[in-house]
PDB file of C-alpha atoms (C1' of nucleotides) in Angstrom:
ATOM      1  CA  UNK A  16     108.457  88.085 148.990  1.00 66.00           C
ATOM      2  CA  UNK A  17     111.147  90.647 149.490  1.00 93.00           C
ATOM      3  CA  UNK A  18     111.480  92.273 152.867  1.00 96.00           C
ATOM      4  CA  UNK A  19     113.695  95.227 153.680  1.00 97.00           C
ATOM      5  CA  UNK A  20     117.052  93.431 153.246  1.00 96.00           C
ATOM      6  CA  UNK A  21     116.054  92.048 149.847  1.00 96.00           C
ATOM      7  CA  UNK A  22     114.839  95.444 148.641  1.00 97.00           C
ATOM      8  CA  UNK A  23     118.058  97.030 149.878  1.00 97.00           C
ATOM      9  CA  UNK A  24     120.036  94.370 147.999  1.00 96.00           C
ATOM     10  CA  UNK A  25     118.144  95.054 144.786  1.00 96.00           C
ATOM     11  CA  UNK A  26     118.598  98.790 145.227  1.00 97.00           C
ATOM     12  CA  UNK A  27     122.349  98.457 145.610  1.00 96.00           C
ATOM     13  CA  UNK A  28     122.499  96.458 142.401  1.00 95.00           C
ATOM     14  CA  UNK A  29     120.486  99.006 140.469  1.00 96.00           C
ATOM     15  CA  UNK A  30     122.413 102.089 141.554  1.00 97.00           C
ATOM     16  CA  UNK A  31     125.485 101.651 139.343  1.00 96.00           C
ATOM     17  CA  UNK A  32     123.430 101.209 136.177  1.00 96.00           C
ATOM     18  CA  UNK A  33     120.661 103.724 136.910  1.00 97.00           C
ATOM     19  CA  UNK A  34     121.944 106.645 138.945  1.00 98.00           C
ATOM     20  CA  UNK A  35     123.088 109.481 136.731  1.00 98.00           C
ATOM     21  CA  UNK A  36     121.797 107.650 133.670  1.00 98.00           C
ATOM     22  CA  UNK A  37     118.923 108.514 131.387  1.00 98.00           C
ATOM     23  CA  UNK A  38     115.914 106.302 130.745  1.00 98.00           C
ATOM     24  CA  UNK A  39     116.136 106.086 126.956  1.00 98.00           C
ATOM     25  CA  UNK A  40     113.068 103.937 126.542  1.00 98.00           C
ATOM     26  CA  UNK A  41     110.317 102.588 128.792  1.00 98.00           C
ATOM     27  CA  UNK A  42     108.428  99.569 127.531  1.00 97.00           C
ATOM     28  CA  UNK A  43     105.249  99.153 129.572  1.00 98.00           C
ATOM     29  CA  UNK A  44     103.770  95.841 128.505  1.00 97.00           C
ATOM     30  CA  UNK A  45     100.549  95.755 130.459  1.00 97.00           C
ATOM     31  CA  UNK A  46      98.223  98.373 131.932  1.00 97.00           C
ATOM     32  CA  UNK A  47      98.607  97.399 135.556  1.00 97.00           C
ATOM     33  CA  UNK A  48     100.166  95.325 138.274  1.00 97.00           C
ATOM     34  CA  UNK A  49      98.302  95.324 141.553  1.00 97.00           C
ATOM     35  CA  UNK A  50      96.819  98.679 140.509  1.00 97.00           C
ATOM     36  CA  UNK A  51      96.682 100.465 137.170  1.00 97.00           C
ATOM     37  CA  UNK A  52      99.918 102.192 136.216  1.00 98.00           C
ATOM     38  CA  UNK A  53      99.787 105.999 136.335  1.00 97.00           C
ATOM     39  CA  UNK A  54      98.623 107.879 133.248  1.00 97.00           C
ATOM     40  CA  UNK A  55     101.185 107.939 130.435  1.00 98.00           C
ATOM     41  CA  UNK A  56     103.806 106.239 132.598  1.00 98.00           C
ATOM     42  CA  UNK A  57     106.102 105.392 129.701  1.00 98.00           C
ATOM     43  CA  UNK A  58     106.145 108.956 128.387  1.00 98.00           C
ATOM     44  CA  UNK A  59     106.784 110.350 131.848  1.00 98.00           C
ATOM     45  CA  UNK A  60     109.778 108.041 132.274  1.00 98.00           C
ATOM     46  CA  UNK A  61     111.360 108.323 128.847  1.00 98.00           C
ATOM     47  CA  UNK A  62     114.106 110.911 128.517  1.00 98.00           C
ATOM     48  CA  UNK A  63     114.354 111.417 132.272  1.00 98.00           C
ATOM     49  CA  UNK A  64     117.648 111.367 134.071  1.00 98.00           C
ATOM     50  CA  UNK A  65     117.689 109.245 137.224  1.00 98.00           C
ATOM     51  CA  UNK A  66     118.940 111.630 139.897  1.00 98.00           C
ATOM     52  CA  UNK A  67     119.117 109.039 142.635  1.00 97.00           C
ATOM     53  CA  UNK A  68     117.725 105.777 143.963  1.00 98.00           C
ATOM     54  CA  UNK A  69     116.449 105.542 147.500  1.00 98.00           C
ATOM     55  CA  UNK A  70     114.620 103.031 149.651  1.00 98.00           C
ATOM     56  CA  UNK A  71     111.732 103.682 152.011  1.00 98.00           C
ATOM     57  CA  UNK A  72     110.630 100.552 153.824  1.00 98.00           C
ATOM     58  CA  UNK A  73     110.099  97.965 151.076  1.00 98.00           C
ATOM     59  CA  UNK A  74     109.667 100.615 148.377  1.00 98.00           C
ATOM     60  CA  UNK A  75     112.292 101.613 145.848  1.00 98.00           C
ATOM     61  CA  UNK A  76     112.140 105.310 144.989  1.00 98.00           C
ATOM     62  CA  UNK A  77     113.549 106.508 141.699  1.00 98.00           C
ATOM     63  CA  UNK A  78     113.959 110.308 141.666  1.00 98.00           C
ATOM     64  CA  UNK A  79     113.729 111.669 138.134  1.00 98.00           C
ATOM     65  CA  UNK A  80     115.017 114.902 136.617  1.00 98.00           C
ATOM     66  CA  UNK A  81     111.434 115.918 135.920  1.00 98.00           C
ATOM     67  CA  UNK A  82     110.703 116.336 139.614  1.00 98.00           C
ATOM     68  CA  UNK A  83     108.698 113.146 139.750  1.00 98.00           C
ATOM     69  CA  UNK A  84     109.576 110.024 141.714  1.00 98.00           C
ATOM     70  CA  UNK A  85     108.854 106.524 140.473  1.00 98.00           C
ATOM     71  CA  UNK A  86     107.627 104.438 143.402  1.00 98.00           C
ATOM     72  CA  UNK A  87     108.240 100.699 143.003  1.00 98.00           C
ATOM     73  CA  UNK A  88     107.063  97.869 145.204  1.00 98.00           C
ATOM     74  CA  UNK A  89     108.106  94.291 144.492  1.00 97.00           C
ATOM     75  CA  UNK A  90     105.116  92.623 146.147  1.00 97.00           C
ATOM     76  CA  UNK A  91     105.714  88.926 146.753  1.00 95.00           C
ATOM     77  CA  UNK A  92     107.484  87.899 143.583  1.00 95.00           C
ATOM     78  CA  UNK A  93     108.754  91.082 141.946  1.00 95.00           C
ATOM     79  CA  UNK A  94     112.290  91.347 140.598  1.00 95.00           C
ATOM     80  CA  UNK A  95     114.315  94.132 139.074  1.00 96.00           C
ATOM     81  CA  UNK A  96     116.851  92.506 136.810  1.00 94.00           C
ATOM     82  CA  UNK A  97     119.795  94.125 135.083  1.00 94.00           C
ATOM     83  CA  UNK A  98     121.063  92.867 131.765  1.00 92.00           C
ATOM     84  CA  UNK A  99     123.333  93.912 128.970  1.00 85.00           C
ATOM     85  CA  UNK A 100     125.295  96.760 130.457  1.00 61.00           C
ATOM     86  CA  UNK A 101     128.574  97.744 128.924  1.00 55.00           C
ATOM     87  CA  UNK A 102     130.722  97.344 132.023  1.00 58.00           C
ATOM     88  CA  UNK A 103     130.566  93.610 131.566  1.00 51.00           C
ATOM     89  CA  UNK A 104     129.644  93.072 135.180  1.00 54.00           C
ATOM     90  CA  UNK A 105     126.068  92.002 134.560  1.00 50.00           C
ATOM     91  CA  UNK A 106     126.010  89.028 132.302  1.00 50.00           C
ATOM     92  CA  UNK A 107     123.681  86.842 134.223  1.00 54.00           C
ATOM     93  CA  UNK A 108     120.500  87.556 132.351  1.00 58.00           C
ATOM     94  CA  UNK A 109     120.099  87.682 128.644  1.00 58.00           C
ATOM     95  CA  UNK A 110     118.137  90.681 127.421  1.00 57.00           C
ATOM     96  CA  UNK A 111     115.376  88.593 125.906  1.00 63.00           C
ATOM     97  CA  UNK A 112     111.717  88.814 126.814  1.00 67.00           C
ATOM     98  CA  UNK A 113     110.568  86.339 129.395  1.00 86.00           C
ATOM     99  CA  UNK A 114     107.197  85.489 130.808  1.00 91.00           C
ATOM    100  CA  UNK A 115     106.051  88.101 133.354  1.00 95.00           C
ATOM    101  CA  UNK A 116     108.437  90.815 132.181  1.00 96.00           C
ATOM    102  CA  UNK A 117     106.048  93.727 132.647  1.00 97.00           C
ATOM    103  CA  UNK A 118     108.151  96.885 132.432  1.00 98.00           C
ATOM    104  CA  UNK A 119     111.482  97.194 130.641  1.00 97.00           C
ATOM    105  CA  UNK A 120     113.688 100.278 131.053  1.00 97.00           C
ATOM    106  CA  UNK A 121     116.546 100.791 128.605  1.00 97.00           C
ATOM    107  CA  UNK A 122     119.187 102.983 130.243  1.00 97.00           C
ATOM    108  CA  UNK A 123     121.921 105.143 128.816  1.00 96.00           C
ATOM    109  CA  UNK A 124     125.181 103.342 129.516  1.00 94.00           C
ATOM    110  CA  UNK A 125     123.771 100.211 127.960  1.00 94.00           C
ATOM    111  CA  UNK A 126     121.965  98.480 130.799  1.00 95.00           C
ATOM    112  CA  UNK A 127     118.419  97.205 130.623  1.00 96.00           C
ATOM    113  CA  UNK A 128     116.380  97.039 133.811  1.00 96.00           C
ATOM    114  CA  UNK A 129     113.451  94.632 133.698  1.00 96.00           C
ATOM    115  CA  UNK A 130     110.639  94.493 136.222  1.00 97.00           C
ATOM    116  CA  UNK A 131     109.460  90.887 136.322  1.00 96.00           C
ATOM    117  CA  UNK A 132     106.626  89.803 138.618  1.00 96.00           C
ATOM    118  CA  UNK A 133     104.826  86.487 138.256  1.00 95.00           C
ATOM    119  CA  UNK A 134     102.160  87.118 140.866  1.00 96.00           C
ATOM    120  CA  UNK A 135     101.650  90.802 140.040  1.00 97.00           C
ATOM    121  CA  UNK A 136     101.272  91.882 143.642  1.00 97.00           C
ATOM    122  CA  UNK A 137     103.869  94.517 142.871  1.00 97.00           C
ATOM    123  CA  UNK A 138     103.113  98.137 142.127  1.00 98.00           C
ATOM    124  CA  UNK A 139     104.441 101.214 140.368  1.00 98.00           C
ATOM    125  CA  UNK A 140     103.285 104.794 140.649  1.00 98.00           C
ATOM    126  CA  UNK A 141     104.574 108.292 140.039  1.00 98.00           C
ATOM    127  CA  UNK A 142     104.427 111.105 142.579  1.00 98.00           C
ATOM    128  CA  UNK A 143     105.971 114.564 142.867  1.00 98.00           C
ATOM    129  CA  UNK A 144     109.391 114.074 144.485  1.00 98.00           C
ATOM    130  CA  UNK A 145     108.816 117.015 146.774  1.00 98.00           C
ATOM    131  CA  UNK A 146     105.655 115.492 148.296  1.00 97.00           C
ATOM    132  CA  UNK A 147     106.240 111.786 147.660  1.00 97.00           C
ATOM    133  CA  UNK A 148     106.054 110.983 151.354  1.00 96.00           C
ATOM    134  CA  UNK A 149     102.404 111.974 151.313  1.00 96.00           C
ATOM    135  CA  UNK A 150     101.639 109.377 148.642  1.00 97.00           C
ATOM    136  CA  UNK A 151      98.918 107.010 149.860  1.00 96.00           C
ATOM    137  CA  UNK A 152     101.297 104.048 149.916  1.00 97.00           C
ATOM    138  CA  UNK A 153     103.983 105.860 151.899  1.00 97.00           C
ATOM    139  CA  UNK A 154     102.051 108.251 154.105  1.00 96.00           C
ATOM    140  CA  UNK A 155     101.172 105.823 156.885  1.00 96.00           C
ATOM    141  CA  UNK A 156     104.504 104.037 157.164  1.00 97.00           C
ATOM    142  CA  UNK A 157     106.219 103.821 160.535  1.00 97.00           C
ATOM    143  CA  UNK A 158     109.896 104.546 161.142  1.00 97.00           C
ATOM    144  CA  UNK A 159     112.739 102.834 159.321  1.00 97.00           C
ATOM    145  CA  UNK A 160     113.959 100.031 161.592  1.00 97.00           C
ATOM    146  CA  UNK A 161     117.591 100.853 160.798  1.00 98.00           C
ATOM    147  CA  UNK A 162     117.082 104.592 161.290  1.00 97.00           C
ATOM    148  CA  UNK A 163     117.535 106.810 164.333  1.00 97.00           C
ATOM    149  CA  UNK A 164     113.825 107.255 164.919  1.00 96.00           C
ATOM    150  CA  UNK A 165     113.398 103.591 165.733  1.00 97.00           C
ATOM    151  CA  UNK A 166     114.373 103.017 169.353  1.00 96.00           C
ATOM    152  CA  UNK A 167     113.073 101.493 172.560  1.00 96.00           C
ATOM    153  CA  UNK A 168     110.766 104.372 173.538  1.00 97.00           C
ATOM    154  CA  UNK A 169     109.396 104.496 170.029  1.00 97.00           C
ATOM    155  CA  UNK A 170     108.469 100.834 169.932  1.00 97.00           C
ATOM    156  CA  UNK A 171     107.253 100.851 173.532  1.00 97.00           C
ATOM    157  CA  UNK A 172     104.840 103.692 172.842  1.00 97.00           C
ATOM    158  CA  UNK A 173     103.617 102.041 169.676  1.00 97.00           C
ATOM    159  CA  UNK A 174     103.049  98.749 171.486  1.00 97.00           C
ATOM    160  CA  UNK A 175     101.234 100.471 174.354  1.00 96.00           C
ATOM    161  CA  UNK A 176      97.724  99.103 174.827  1.00 95.00           C
ATOM    162  CA  UNK A 177      98.044  96.760 171.842  1.00 96.00           C
ATOM    163  CA  UNK A 178      96.303  93.456 172.354  1.00 96.00           C
ATOM    164  CA  UNK A 179      97.465  91.959 169.096  1.00 96.00           C
ATOM    165  CA  UNK A 180     100.224  89.348 169.331  1.00 97.00           C
ATOM    166  CA  UNK A 181     103.670  90.872 168.985  1.00 98.00           C
ATOM    167  CA  UNK A 182     104.195  88.862 165.782  1.00 97.00           C
ATOM    168  CA  UNK A 183     101.220  90.548 164.118  1.00 97.00           C
ATOM    169  CA  UNK A 184     102.133  93.955 165.534  1.00 98.00           C
ATOM    170  CA  UNK A 185     105.606  93.816 164.019  1.00 98.00           C
ATOM    171  CA  UNK A 186     104.141  92.976 160.623  1.00 97.00           C
ATOM    172  CA  UNK A 187     102.048  96.155 160.802  1.00 97.00           C
ATOM    173  CA  UNK A 188     103.970  98.598 158.619  1.00 97.00           C
ATOM    174  CA  UNK A 189     102.478 101.546 160.522  1.00 97.00           C
ATOM    175  CA  UNK A 190     104.398 100.540 163.652  1.00 97.00           C
ATOM    176  CA  UNK A 191     107.721  99.882 162.013  1.00 97.00           C
ATOM    177  CA  UNK A 192     108.235  99.755 158.260  1.00 97.00           C
ATOM    178  CA  UNK A 193     110.099  97.069 156.390  1.00 97.00           C
ATOM    179  CA  UNK A 194     109.783  93.912 158.421  1.00 97.00           C
ATOM    180  CA  UNK A 195     108.076  90.882 156.908  1.00 97.00           C
ATOM    181  CA  UNK A 196     107.295  87.353 157.952  1.00 97.00           C
ATOM    182  CA  UNK A 197     110.839  86.004 157.935  1.00 96.00           C
ATOM    183  CA  UNK A 198     112.643  88.695 159.879  1.00 97.00           C
ATOM    184  CA  UNK A 199     109.887  89.092 162.464  1.00 98.00           C
ATOM    185  CA  UNK A 200     110.150  85.372 163.256  1.00 98.00           C
ATOM    186  CA  UNK A 201     113.930  85.552 163.402  1.00 98.00           C
ATOM    187  CA  UNK A 202     114.052  88.697 165.551  1.00 98.00           C
ATOM    188  CA  UNK A 203     111.594  87.257 168.067  1.00 98.00           C
ATOM    189  CA  UNK A 204     113.576  84.048 168.312  1.00 98.00           C
ATOM    190  CA  UNK A 205     116.832  85.895 168.870  1.00 97.00           C
ATOM    191  CA  UNK A 206     115.386  87.697 171.918  1.00 98.00           C
ATOM    192  CA  UNK A 207     113.469  84.697 173.231  1.00 98.00           C
ATOM    193  CA  UNK A 208     110.046  86.338 173.084  1.00 98.00           C
ATOM    194  CA  UNK A 209     107.009  84.271 172.186  1.00 98.00           C
ATOM    195  CA  UNK A 210     105.217  85.456 169.036  1.00 97.00           C
ATOM    196  CA  UNK A 211     101.919  84.996 170.900  1.00 97.00           C
ATOM    197  CA  UNK A 212     102.665  87.545 173.594  1.00 97.00           C
ATOM    198  CA  UNK A 213     100.396  90.585 173.484  1.00 97.00           C
ATOM    199  CA  UNK A 214     102.470  93.469 172.162  1.00 97.00           C
ATOM    200  CA  UNK A 215     101.324  95.843 174.897  1.00 97.00           C
ATOM    201  CA  UNK A 216     102.379  93.516 177.690  1.00 97.00           C
ATOM    202  CA  UNK A 217     106.038  93.115 176.863  1.00 97.00           C
ATOM    203  CA  UNK A 218     108.253  94.748 179.507  1.00 97.00           C
ATOM    204  CA  UNK A 219     110.539  97.634 178.566  1.00 97.00           C
ATOM    205  CA  UNK A 220     113.826  95.756 178.765  1.00 97.00           C
ATOM    206  CA  UNK A 221     112.543  93.095 176.395  1.00 97.00           C
ATOM    207  CA  UNK A 222     111.253  95.707 173.966  1.00 98.00           C
ATOM    208  CA  UNK A 223     114.686  97.269 174.122  1.00 98.00           C
ATOM    209  CA  UNK A 224     116.300  93.929 173.313  1.00 98.00           C
ATOM    210  CA  UNK A 225     113.786  93.426 170.519  1.00 98.00           C
ATOM    211  CA  UNK A 226     114.757  96.720 168.906  1.00 98.00           C
ATOM    212  CA  UNK A 227     118.402  95.679 168.952  1.00 98.00           C
ATOM    213  CA  UNK A 228     117.492  92.253 167.628  1.00 98.00           C
ATOM    214  CA  UNK A 229     115.493  93.670 164.725  1.00 98.00           C
ATOM    215  CA  UNK A 230     118.351  95.961 163.747  1.00 98.00           C
ATOM    216  CA  UNK A 231     120.856  93.134 163.984  1.00 97.00           C
ATOM    217  CA  UNK A 232     118.933  90.571 161.974  1.00 97.00           C
ATOM    218  CA  UNK A 233     118.221  93.093 159.211  1.00 97.00           C
ATOM    219  CA  UNK A 234     121.857  94.187 159.097  1.00 97.00           C
ATOM    220  CA  UNK A 235     123.054  90.594 159.015  1.00 96.00           C
ATOM    221  CA  UNK A 236     120.662  89.816 156.162  1.00 96.00           C
ATOM    222  CA  UNK A 237     121.719  92.849 154.119  1.00 96.00           C
ATOM    223  CA  UNK A 238     125.320  91.842 154.572  1.00 95.00           C
ATOM    224  CA  UNK A 239     124.480  88.373 153.233  1.00 94.00           C
ATOM    225  CA  UNK A 240     122.721  89.799 150.189  1.00 92.00           C
ATOM    226  CA  UNK A 241     119.218  88.985 151.428  1.00 92.00           C
ATOM    227  CA  UNK A 242     117.443  85.641 151.566  1.00 92.00           C
ATOM    228  CA  UNK A 243     116.440  83.440 148.633  1.00 86.00           C
ATOM    229  CA  UNK A 244     113.690  80.918 149.267  1.00 81.00           C
ATOM    230  CA  UNK A 245     111.876  80.446 145.995  1.00 71.00           C
ATOM    231  CA  UNK A 246     112.243  83.380 143.760  1.00 69.00           C
ATOM    232  CA  UNK A 247     114.280  86.149 145.309  1.00 79.00           C
ATOM    233  CA  UNK A 248     117.085  87.256 143.058  1.00 83.00           C
ATOM    234  CA  UNK A 249     119.224  90.343 143.328  1.00 88.00           C
ATOM    235  CA  UNK A 250     119.411  92.703 140.363  1.00 87.00           C
ATOM    236  CA  UNK A 251     122.114  90.524 138.875  1.00 87.00           C
ATOM    237  CA  UNK A 252     119.859  87.465 138.994  1.00 83.00           C
ATOM    238  CA  UNK A 253     121.859  85.906 141.800  1.00 85.00           C
ATOM    239  CA  UNK A 254     120.725  84.269 145.022  1.00 88.00           C
ATOM    240  CA  UNK A 255     121.064  85.722 148.501  1.00 89.00           C
ATOM    241  CA  UNK A 256     122.667  83.702 151.277  1.00 93.00           C
ATOM    242  CA  UNK A 257     120.876  84.652 154.464  1.00 93.00           C
ATOM    243  CA  UNK A 258     118.406  81.757 154.224  1.00 92.00           C
ATOM    244  CA  UNK A 259     121.216  79.539 155.488  1.00 92.00           C
ATOM    245  CA  UNK A 260     121.274  81.614 158.666  1.00 94.00           C
ATOM    246  CA  UNK A 261     117.624  81.207 159.572  1.00 96.00           C
ATOM    247  CA  UNK A 262     117.168  79.972 163.122  1.00 96.00           C
ATOM    248  CA  UNK A 263     113.450  79.261 162.848  1.00 96.00           C
ATOM    249  CA  UNK A 264     111.907  80.363 159.554  1.00 96.00           C
ATOM    250  CA  UNK A 265     110.950  77.344 157.457  1.00 95.00           C
ATOM    251  CA  UNK A 266     112.471  74.957 160.014  1.00 96.00           C
ATOM    252  CA  UNK A 267     109.362  73.321 161.445  1.00 95.00           C
ATOM    253  CA  UNK A 268     110.228  70.163 163.381  1.00 94.00           C
ATOM    254  CA  UNK A 269     113.966  70.835 163.306  1.00 95.00           C
ATOM    255  CA  UNK A 270     115.994  71.512 166.404  1.00 95.00           C
ATOM    256  CA  UNK A 271     116.236  74.952 167.942  1.00 96.00           C
ATOM    257  CA  UNK A 272     119.531  76.644 167.181  1.00 96.00           C
ATOM    258  CA  UNK A 273     119.759  78.552 170.428  1.00 97.00           C
ATOM    259  CA  UNK A 274     122.805  77.591 172.460  1.00 95.00           C
ATOM    260  CA  UNK A 275     121.701  75.256 175.242  1.00 96.00           C
ATOM    261  CA  UNK A 276     118.107  74.863 174.048  1.00 97.00           C
ATOM    262  CA  UNK A 277     116.978  71.389 173.022  1.00 96.00           C
ATOM    263  CA  UNK A 278     113.529  72.443 171.809  1.00 96.00           C
ATOM    264  CA  UNK A 279     112.265  71.991 168.279  1.00 96.00           C
ATOM    265  CA  UNK A 280     110.811  74.600 165.968  1.00 96.00           C
ATOM    266  CA  UNK A 281     107.016  74.787 165.770  1.00 96.00           C
ATOM    267  CA  UNK A 282     104.808  76.337 163.117  1.00 96.00           C
ATOM    268  CA  UNK A 283     101.543  78.065 163.947  1.00 95.00           C
ATOM    269  CA  UNK A 284      99.304  80.400 161.970  1.00 95.00           C
ATOM    270  CA  UNK A 285      98.672  83.951 163.157  1.00 96.00           C
ATOM    271  CA  UNK A 286      96.455  86.308 161.193  1.00 94.00           C
ATOM    272  CA  UNK A 287      96.708  83.918 158.277  1.00 93.00           C
ATOM    273  CA  UNK A 288     100.506  83.912 158.205  1.00 96.00           C
ATOM    274  CA  UNK A 289     102.886  81.144 159.248  1.00 96.00           C
ATOM    275  CA  UNK A 290     104.855  81.800 162.395  1.00 97.00           C
ATOM    276  CA  UNK A 291     107.918  79.725 163.212  1.00 97.00           C
ATOM    277  CA  UNK A 292     109.224  79.729 166.783  1.00 97.00           C
ATOM    278  CA  UNK A 293     110.675  77.616 169.544  1.00 97.00           C
ATOM    279  CA  UNK A 294     108.064  77.012 172.270  1.00 97.00           C
ATOM    280  CA  UNK A 295     110.813  76.084 174.684  1.00 97.00           C
ATOM    281  CA  UNK A 296     113.043  79.169 174.636  1.00 97.00           C
ATOM    282  CA  UNK A 297     110.569  81.787 173.437  1.00 98.00           C
ATOM    283  CA  UNK A 298     108.333  82.844 176.306  1.00 96.00           C
TER     284      UNK A 298
ATOM    285  C1'  DA B  13      89.530 101.991 166.979  1.00 72.78           C
ATOM    286  C1'  DT B  14      91.446  97.355 166.625  1.00 72.78           C
ATOM    287  C1'  DG B  15      92.068  92.873 165.249  1.00 72.78           C
ATOM    288  C1'  DT B  16      91.317  89.257 161.889  1.00 72.78           C
ATOM    289  C1'  DG B  17      89.904  87.124 157.551  1.00 72.78           C
ATOM    290  C1'  DT B  18      89.788  87.589 152.498  1.00 72.78           C
ATOM    291  C1'  DT B  19      91.616  88.769 148.332  1.00 72.78           C
ATOM    292  C1'  DC B  20      94.589  89.722 144.401  1.00 72.78           C
ATOM    293  C1'  DC B  21      97.869  86.144 141.053  1.00 72.78           C
ATOM    294  C1'  DT B  22     101.074  82.431 139.504  1.00 72.78           C
ATOM    295  C1'  DG B  23     104.201  78.857 140.617  1.00 72.78           C
ATOM    296  C1'  DT B  24     105.878  74.963 143.193  1.00 72.78           C
ATOM    297  C1'  DC B  25     105.767  71.132 145.974  1.00 72.78           C
ATOM    298  C1'  DC B  26     103.744  67.150 148.185  1.00 72.78           C
ATOM    299  C1'  DG B  27     100.643  63.237 148.720  1.00 72.78           C
ATOM    300  C1'  DC B  28      97.742  60.076 146.336  1.00 72.78           C
TER     301       DC B  28
ATOM    302  C1'  DT C  15     102.630  61.744 135.171  1.00 72.78           C
ATOM    303  C1'  DG C  16      98.597  63.845 136.501  1.00 72.78           C
ATOM    304  C1'  DC C  17      95.699  66.131 139.764  1.00 72.78           C
ATOM    305  C1'  DG C  18      94.097  68.562 143.827  1.00 72.78           C
ATOM    306  C1'  DG C  19      95.293  71.103 147.695  1.00 72.78           C
ATOM    307  C1'  DA C  20      98.376  73.704 150.581  1.00 72.78           C
ATOM    308  C1'  DC C  21     101.401  77.210 150.658  1.00 72.78           C
ATOM    309  C1'  DA C  22     104.403  81.275 149.370  1.00 72.78           C
ATOM    310  C1'  DG C  23     108.744  86.757 151.361  1.00 72.78           C
ATOM    311  C1'  DG C  24     102.761  91.675 150.912  1.00 72.78           C
ATOM    312  C1'  DA C  25      99.315  94.497 152.252  1.00 72.78           C
ATOM    313  C1'  DA C  26      94.789  96.880 151.020  1.00 72.78           C
ATOM    314  C1'  DC C  27      90.336  96.194 152.045  1.00 72.78           C
ATOM    315  C1'  DA C  28      86.024  94.549 154.219  1.00 72.78           C
ATOM    316  C1'  DC C  29      84.028  93.388 158.173  1.00 72.78           C
ATOM    317  C1'  DA C  30      83.219  92.016 163.260  1.00 72.78           C
TER     318       DA C  30
END
DNA sequence: ATGTGTTCCTGTCCGC
DNA sequence: TGCGGACAGGAACACA
């Protein structure tokens, strides 16, 4: 579910109630999500001060005073919800147990952070902070799309020789990390590139425009607090707004929003995922 | 080495 | 209203 902008939105909501606070209690209510939790996870979390929260791709990284980092992935339906803090800013969710509340962290300062994940495609693991980037889930990730290492030459070299459609290539987290189905569709539409084009055959100038487009659509989405289709909620339980700005995603049969284009949005399936695009202005 | 299909799981929506 | 099927924002894994 959540792509980079949604994870960033969640992270920003968690910072004020987690950073500099201590995890007083960790209630781990099942042995696993997508994979088993690490050994003694609750004990390794309890009593630890949260030094800082960071994001890498779609992962939330919680650096602990112990020198370990909690790695969190929200999968398709994961949420991190804040309730009951003493600042009075987070009243949305009552601190009562709900279905699919799998891990509950009680923080100093009064907030409770609940990891809720209906589909359980999410994940949590612990790794040494110092070497966390060598963790199996993080080691192969490509550059951050909003970072300095992601630029035209970077994407061009990664596309080189690739016969996969550009849509599939952009979903490959080893090429660039953090894009998902929505923002790939939107970025391709904004630059007028067909999702079916072979990645390796896109000319330099268009790759350059694609880089800019990816950065822009992600920035726009972060600014809007992410997108809410079914179940995305920020840490305060609220909806994002960017779904109203989609040009193609979820708009099959509706008219293309590009200025001067009278095409209509089509839906196809690529590598088992829906792709939305305008056959008229995306070539 | 690549590219694609399958799989994990629950919830929701749509047509009959 | 119930039921079956399609589909869902991810991504590891198996396989051609």
